[in-house]
Amino acid sequence: MGIHDNRLIKAAVFRGKGKAPAIEDVTIGEPRADEVLVRVVACGVCHTDMVVRDQLLPMPLPAVLGHEGAGVVEAVGSNVTKVAPGDHVVMSFAFCGDCYLCDSGHPAHCANILPTNFGGSRADGSTGITDTDGKPVHDHFFAQSAFAQYSLANMNNVVKVPTDLPLDLLAPLGCGLQTGAGAVLNALKVRPGSSFVVFGTGAVGLAAVMAARIAGATQIIAVDINADRLNLAKELGATHTINAKEEDPVTKVQEISVKGADFSLEASGHGSVLRQAVDCLGFFGTCGIVGASPLGSEVSLDINGVMIPAKRIMGIVQGDVIASTFIPTLIEYYRQGRFPFDRLIKHYDFADINQAIADSESGKTIKPVLRIGTV
Ligand code: CXF
Ligand code: ZN
């Protein structure tokens, strides 16, 4: 399907705090000089979409969400040279490209990460989407708003991908999967022979398990309260699992690792779990935080229990990766059978977006991916 002359497309519009989206007819504008118009083929559903729907991370509504989009480049602005019409792309997170953090190779920790991803518009306040009443709809969520047939991405956040792999497989690489894998391989730099514990076995946590095996960790411990997911974690590389409903994970990790864990990753978004992820570390152990919590969430720590064993706590956004190099690496691991992330995915029609969201929230589906268009 080509874009209609009047640029009328379908998009899932989130109109109120906590409310389910509805698919509406909206109009999308032309790409600006630094933008890429992408015909969206698929988009993953990530926990952060729900966090924003519920306004726990505020973004102005009504808005088109969706930030694990993948599709085919339809048109590019005059400054864009890295992709051309017809290219297959995965869209990832937005960053300003101008601040000292972007300059030092940490675009996921960009000083403008909140306005560029959650501002609900371009930097100048304009949106590319209007509803049937002619009113602007907030967009540019993660510079994509990909729960829609077309997306206005930025040249910064499109990653060219091979055309022989399906876009409805590759879509979630742009957020959840690179977050878990990047945390292990890039931020924590889990060492061969080390012990690694992940708290939370959603898409991020399971990506971390697969990455810990790639990194050569010899103890890979998955903690959750969902027995099915713990079984899947074992199939994907966990050497041990702990059901936190049945056993105390801190005691159990200390028993398994003897000296305490070298690395832990908090991927559940709960403060009480973060405390466990710190408590289970050994001397010089590092705990990474990737679970998104409501703004203002706090946790208490045993100060001497952190200081004396020289524990480290590391905040990690999007695995602190450069998406344009890390996503192709994950694709190579997939081809080699070392990162079988297809095991996490269940596909839904775009029209069933609310079922996909419900199945994600109930834990029935690990990574819902919406099929929005064809190649
Ligand atoms: C977010 C979490 C908050 C900062 C930006 C990235 N996660 C994406 O799903
Ligand atoms: Zn996400």
Coordinates of C-alpha atoms and ligand atoms in Angstrom, one line a residue:
M1 CA 0.0 0.0 0.0
G2 CA 1.4 3.4 -0.9
I3 CA 0.7 6.5 1.1
H4 CA -2.6 8.1 0.1
D5 CA -2.3 11.4 -1.7
N6 CA -4.1 13.2 1.1
R7 CA -1.7 11.4 3.5
L8 CA -4.5 9.8 5.4
I9 CA -3.3 6.9 7.5
K10 CA -4.4 4.8 10.4
A11 CA -2.8 5.2 13.8
A12 CA -3.5 4.1 17.3
V13 CA -4.3 7.2 19.3
F14 CA -4.0 7.2 23.1
R15 CA -6.5 10.0 24.2
G16 CA -6.5 9.8 28.0
K17 CA -4.5 8.7 31.1
G18 CA -5.0 5.0 31.6
K19 CA -7.3 4.7 28.6
A20 CA -7.0 2.1 25.8
P21 CA -6.1 3.4 22.4
A22 CA -8.4 3.4 19.4
I23 CA -7.3 3.1 15.8
E24 CA -8.2 6.4 14.1
D25 CA -7.8 8.0 10.7
V26 CA -5.1 10.7 11.0
T27 CA -3.1 12.8 8.5
I28 CA 0.7 12.6 8.5
G29 CA 2.9 15.4 7.1
E30 CA 6.0 15.4 4.9
P31 CA 9.4 14.5 6.3
R32 CA 11.5 17.5 7.3
A33 CA 15.1 17.9 6.1
D34 CA 16.5 15.5 8.9
E35 CA 13.5 13.1 8.9
V36 CA 12.8 9.8 7.3
L37 CA 9.2 8.7 6.4
V38 CA 8.9 5.0 7.1
R39 CA 6.1 2.8 6.0
V40 CA 5.6 0.8 9.2
V41 CA 5.5 -3.0 8.8
A42 CA 5.6 -4.0 12.4
C43 CA 5.9 -2.6 15.9
G44 CA 6.7 -4.3 19.2
V45 CA 4.8 -3.4 22.4
C46 CA 7.1 -2.4 25.2
H47 CA 6.2 -1.8 28.9
T48 CA 7.2 1.9 28.5
D49 CA 4.1 2.3 26.2
M50 CA 1.9 1.4 29.1
V51 CA 4.0 3.6 31.5
V52 CA 3.3 6.6 29.3
R53 CA -0.4 5.6 28.7
D54 CA -0.7 5.7 32.5
Q55 CA 1.3 9.0 32.6
L56 CA 3.8 7.6 35.1
L57 CA 6.3 9.0 32.7
P58 CA 4.5 12.1 31.5
M59 CA 4.0 12.8 27.8
P60 CA 1.3 15.1 26.5
L61 CA -1.9 13.3 25.2
P62 CA -3.6 12.6 22.8
A63 CA -0.6 10.9 21.3
V64 CA 0.5 8.1 19.0
L65 CA 2.8 5.8 21.0
G66 CA 4.8 2.8 19.8
H67 CA 8.6 2.8 19.8
E68 CA 9.8 -0.6 18.5
G69 CA 8.9 0.1 14.9
A70 CA 10.4 -1.4 11.8
G71 CA 9.5 -0.8 8.1
V72 CA 10.5 0.3 4.7
V73 CA 11.8 3.8 3.9
E74 CA 9.3 5.7 1.8
A75 CA 10.9 9.1 1.5
V76 CA 13.8 11.0 3.0
G77 CA 14.4 14.7 3.9
S78 CA 17.1 16.7 2.0
N79 CA 19.8 16.1 4.7
V80 CA 19.4 12.4 4.9
T81 CA 22.2 10.3 3.3
K82 CA 22.4 7.1 5.5
V83 CA 19.2 5.5 4.1
A84 CA 17.2 5.7 0.9
P85 CA 13.7 4.8 -0.2
G86 CA 13.2 1.0 -0.3
D87 CA 15.7 0.4 2.6
H88 CA 14.5 -1.8 5.5
V89 CA 15.0 -0.1 8.8
V90 CA 14.5 -0.7 12.5
M91 CA 13.7 2.5 14.5
S92 CA 15.4 3.0 17.9
F93 CA 15.5 5.6 20.6
A94 CA 15.9 9.4 19.9
F95 CA 18.8 11.5 21.0
C96 CA 19.8 15.1 20.3
G97 CA 23.2 14.4 18.8
D98 CA 24.5 17.8 20.1
C99 CA 25.2 17.4 23.9
Y100 CA 28.4 16.3 25.6
L101 CA 26.9 12.8 26.3
C102 CA 26.0 12.2 22.7
D103 CA 29.5 13.5 21.7
S104 CA 31.2 11.1 24.2
G105 CA 29.5 8.1 22.7
H106 CA 26.5 7.7 25.1
P107 CA 23.5 8.8 23.1
A108 CA 21.2 6.6 25.2
H109 CA 22.2 8.9 28.1
C110 CA 21.7 12.0 26.1
A111 CA 21.2 15.1 28.2
N112 CA 17.9 15.7 26.3
I113 CA 16.7 12.1 26.5
L114 CA 13.3 13.0 28.1
P115 CA 12.3 15.8 25.7
T116 CA 13.6 14.0 22.6
N117 CA 11.7 10.7 23.4
F118 CA 8.7 11.9 25.5
G119 CA 8.2 15.5 24.4
G120 CA 5.3 14.6 22.1
S121 CA 6.5 16.8 19.2
R122 CA 9.6 17.9 17.3
A123 CA 12.0 20.1 19.2
D124 CA 10.2 23.2 17.7
G125 CA 6.9 22.0 19.2
S126 CA 5.3 21.0 15.9
T127 CA 3.7 17.6 15.3
G128 CA 3.5 15.6 12.1
I129 CA 0.1 14.2 12.8
T130 CA -3.4 15.8 12.9
D131 CA -6.7 14.1 13.6
T132 CA -9.9 14.3 11.5
D133 CA -10.9 17.5 13.2
G134 CA -7.6 19.1 12.1
K135 CA -6.3 19.1 15.7
P136 CA -2.6 18.2 16.3
V137 CA -1.9 14.8 17.8
H138 CA 1.3 14.4 19.8
D139 CA 3.8 12.3 18.1
H140 CA 7.6 11.9 17.6
F141 CA 7.5 9.4 20.6
F142 CA 11.0 8.0 20.5
A143 CA 11.2 9.9 17.2
Q144 CA 8.9 7.3 15.7
S145 CA 5.3 7.0 17.1
A146 CA 5.1 3.7 15.3
F147 CA 1.7 2.4 16.2
A148 CA 0.7 3.8 12.8
Q149 CA 0.9 2.9 9.2
Y150 CA 3.6 5.6 8.6
S151 CA 6.2 7.1 10.9
L152 CA 8.2 10.3 10.8
A153 CA 11.6 9.0 12.2
N154 CA 14.8 11.0 12.5
M155 CA 17.9 10.2 10.6
N156 CA 19.6 9.6 14.0
N157 CA 17.3 6.8 15.1
V158 CA 16.9 4.7 11.9
V159 CA 19.1 1.6 11.6
K160 CA 19.4 0.0 8.2
V161 CA 18.8 -3.8 8.4
P162 CA 19.2 -6.7 6.0
T163 CA 16.2 -7.4 3.7
D164 CA 16.3 -11.2 4.1
L165 CA 15.0 -11.2 7.7
P166 CA 11.3 -10.3 8.4
L167 CA 10.7 -6.9 9.8
D168 CA 8.1 -8.3 12.1
L169 CA 11.0 -10.3 13.7
L170 CA 13.5 -7.4 13.8
A171 CA 11.1 -4.7 15.2
P172 CA 11.7 -5.2 19.0
L173 CA 15.5 -5.0 18.6
G174 CA 15.1 -1.2 18.7
C175 CA 14.2 -1.1 22.4
G176 CA 13.6 -4.1 24.7
L177 CA 16.1 -6.5 23.2
Q178 CA 19.0 -4.1 22.9
T179 CA 18.2 -2.9 26.4
G180 CA 18.8 -6.3 27.9
A181 CA 21.6 -7.5 25.7
G182 CA 23.3 -4.1 25.7
A183 CA 23.2 -3.9 29.5
V184 CA 25.1 -7.2 29.7
L185 CA 27.5 -6.9 26.8
N186 CA 28.1 -3.2 26.6
A187 CA 27.4 -1.5 30.0
L188 CA 28.1 -4.2 32.7
K189 CA 30.6 -5.9 30.5
V190 CA 29.8 -9.3 32.1
R191 CA 33.1 -11.3 32.1
P192 CA 33.7 -14.9 31.1
G193 CA 33.6 -17.2 34.1
S194 CA 31.5 -14.7 36.2
S195 CA 28.2 -15.0 37.9
F196 CA 25.2 -13.0 36.6
V197 CA 21.7 -12.7 38.1
V198 CA 18.7 -11.2 36.4
F199 CA 15.6 -10.1 38.3
G200 CA 12.6 -10.2 36.0
T201 CA 12.3 -12.4 32.9
G202 CA 10.3 -10.3 30.5
A203 CA 11.8 -9.5 27.1
V204 CA 14.6 -7.3 28.6
G205 CA 15.5 -9.9 31.2
L206 CA 15.5 -12.8 28.8
A207 CA 17.6 -10.9 26.3
A208 CA 20.0 -10.4 29.2
V209 CA 20.1 -14.2 29.8
M210 CA 21.0 -14.9 26.2
A211 CA 23.6 -12.2 26.2
A212 CA 25.1 -13.5 29.5
R213 CA 25.6 -16.8 27.8
I214 CA 27.3 -15.1 24.8
A215 CA 29.5 -13.2 27.3
G216 CA 30.6 -16.6 28.8
A217 CA 29.2 -16.2 32.3
T218 CA 29.3 -19.6 34.0
Q219 CA 26.5 -18.9 36.4
I220 CA 23.4 -17.3 34.9
I221 CA 20.6 -17.1 37.5
A222 CA 17.1 -16.0 36.5
V223 CA 14.7 -14.8 39.2
D224 CA 10.9 -14.3 38.7
I225 CA 7.6 -15.4 40.1
N226 CA 6.3 -16.8 36.8
A227 CA 7.3 -20.5 36.5
D228 CA 6.8 -20.7 32.7
R229 CA 9.2 -17.8 32.1
L230 CA 11.7 -19.4 34.4
N231 CA 11.5 -22.6 32.3
L232 CA 12.1 -20.5 29.1
A233 CA 15.0 -18.7 30.8
K234 CA 16.6 -22.2 31.3
E235 CA 16.1 -23.1 27.7
L236 CA 17.7 -19.7 26.7
G237 CA 20.8 -20.2 28.9
A238 CA 20.0 -19.8 32.6
T239 CA 22.0 -22.3 34.6
H240 CA 19.8 -21.7 37.7
T241 CA 16.3 -20.3 38.3
I242 CA 14.7 -19.0 41.5
N243 CA 11.0 -18.6 42.0
A244 CA 10.9 -15.6 44.3
K245 CA 7.4 -16.7 45.5
E246 CA 8.9 -19.9 46.9
E247 CA 12.5 -18.9 47.9
D248 CA 14.3 -15.9 49.1
P249 CA 16.4 -14.9 46.1
V250 CA 19.2 -13.2 48.1
T251 CA 19.9 -16.2 50.2
K252 CA 19.6 -18.5 47.2
V253 CA 22.0 -16.5 45.0
Q254 CA 24.5 -16.4 47.8
E255 CA 24.2 -20.1 48.2
I256 CA 24.7 -20.7 44.4
S257 CA 27.5 -18.2 43.8
V258 CA 29.2 -18.8 47.2
K259 CA 30.9 -15.4 47.2
G260 CA 27.8 -13.4 46.0
A261 CA 27.1 -12.5 42.4
D262 CA 29.6 -10.6 40.3
F263 CA 26.8 -8.9 38.3
S264 CA 23.0 -8.4 38.8
L265 CA 20.4 -6.7 36.6
E266 CA 17.2 -5.2 37.9
A267 CA 14.7 -5.7 35.0
S268 CA 11.4 -5.7 37.0
G269 CA 10.9 -2.0 37.7
H270 CA 10.2 -2.6 41.4
G271 CA 12.2 -0.9 44.2
S272 CA 12.0 -3.8 46.6
V273 CA 13.5 -6.0 43.9
L274 CA 16.3 -3.5 43.3
R275 CA 17.2 -3.9 46.9
Q276 CA 17.5 -7.6 46.4
A277 CA 19.6 -7.1 43.3
V278 CA 22.1 -5.1 45.4
D279 CA 22.0 -7.4 48.4
C280 CA 22.8 -10.5 46.4
L281 CA 26.1 -9.1 45.1
G282 CA 29.5 -10.1 46.3
F283 CA 32.6 -7.9 46.7
F284 CA 33.1 -5.5 43.8
G285 CA 29.8 -6.8 42.3
T286 CA 27.9 -4.4 40.0
C287 CA 24.1 -4.0 39.9
G288 CA 22.6 -2.6 36.7
I289 CA 19.2 -0.9 36.7
V290 CA 17.1 -1.1 33.5
G291 CA 13.6 -1.5 34.9
A292 CA 11.5 1.6 34.2
S293 CA 9.8 2.9 37.4
P294 CA 7.4 5.8 37.9
L295 CA 9.2 9.1 38.2
G296 CA 10.2 9.8 41.8
S297 CA 10.4 6.1 42.9
E298 CA 12.9 5.6 45.7
V299 CA 14.6 2.6 47.4
S300 CA 16.5 2.1 50.7
L301 CA 19.9 0.6 50.9
D302 CA 22.2 -0.8 53.7
I303 CA 24.9 1.9 53.3
N304 CA 27.7 -0.2 54.9
G305 CA 26.4 -3.2 53.0
V306 CA 27.2 -1.3 49.8
M307 CA 30.4 0.5 50.9
I308 CA 32.4 -2.3 52.6
P309 CA 32.0 -4.8 49.8
A310 CA 32.7 -2.1 47.2
K311 CA 29.4 -2.7 45.4
R312 CA 28.6 -0.6 42.4
I313 CA 25.2 0.5 41.1
M314 CA 24.8 1.5 37.5
G315 CA 21.8 3.1 35.8
I316 CA 21.6 1.9 32.2
V317 CA 19.3 3.2 29.4
Q318 CA 18.9 1.2 26.3
G319 CA 22.0 -0.8 27.1
D320 CA 24.0 2.4 26.6
V321 CA 24.4 1.2 23.0
I322 CA 25.0 2.9 19.7
A323 CA 21.9 1.3 18.0
S324 CA 23.4 1.6 14.5
T325 CA 26.2 -0.8 15.3
F326 CA 24.7 -2.8 18.1
I327 CA 21.5 -3.9 16.3
P328 CA 23.5 -5.4 13.4
T329 CA 25.6 -7.3 16.0
L330 CA 22.5 -8.7 17.6
I331 CA 21.3 -9.8 14.1
E332 CA 24.5 -11.7 13.5
Y333 CA 24.2 -13.4 16.9
Y334 CA 20.6 -14.4 15.9
R335 CA 21.8 -15.8 12.6
Q336 CA 24.4 -17.9 14.5
G337 CA 21.7 -19.3 16.8
R338 CA 23.2 -17.5 19.8
F339 CA 20.4 -14.9 20.3
P340 CA 17.1 -16.7 19.5
F341 CA 14.9 -13.8 20.3
D342 CA 12.1 -15.1 18.0
R343 CA 11.3 -17.4 21.0
L344 CA 9.9 -14.4 22.9
I345 CA 7.7 -13.0 20.1
K346 CA 3.9 -13.5 19.4
H347 CA 2.4 -11.6 16.5
Y348 CA -0.9 -9.7 16.5
D349 CA -2.9 -7.8 13.8
F350 CA -2.7 -4.1 14.3
A351 CA -6.5 -4.1 14.9
D352 CA -5.9 -6.3 18.0
I353 CA -3.6 -3.8 19.6
N354 CA -5.6 -3.8 22.8
Q355 CA -5.4 -7.6 23.0
A356 CA -1.6 -7.4 22.5
I357 CA -1.4 -4.8 25.4
A358 CA -3.6 -7.0 27.6
D359 CA -1.5 -10.1 27.0
S360 CA 1.7 -8.1 27.7
E361 CA 0.3 -6.8 31.0
S362 CA -1.1 -10.2 32.1
G363 CA 2.3 -11.8 31.3
K364 CA 0.7 -14.2 28.8
T365 CA 2.9 -12.8 25.9
I366 CA 6.5 -11.8 26.5
K367 CA 6.9 -9.7 23.4
P368 CA 3.8 -8.8 21.4
V369 CA 4.6 -7.6 17.9
L370 CA 1.9 -5.9 15.9
R371 CA 1.7 -6.5 12.2
I372 CA 0.8 -3.2 10.7
G373 CA 1.7 -3.4 7.0
T374 CA 3.2 -5.7 4.4
V375 CA 6.7 -5.4 2.9
Ligands
CXF1 C1 13.0 4.1 28.5 C2 13.1 4.2 30.0 C3 13.2 5.6 30.4 C4 14.2 6.4 29.6 C5 14.2 6.2 28.1 C6 14.1 4.7 27.8 N1 12.7 2.8 28.1 C7 12.2 2.3 27.0 O1 11.3 1.6 26.9
ZN2 ZN 10.8 0.4 25.2

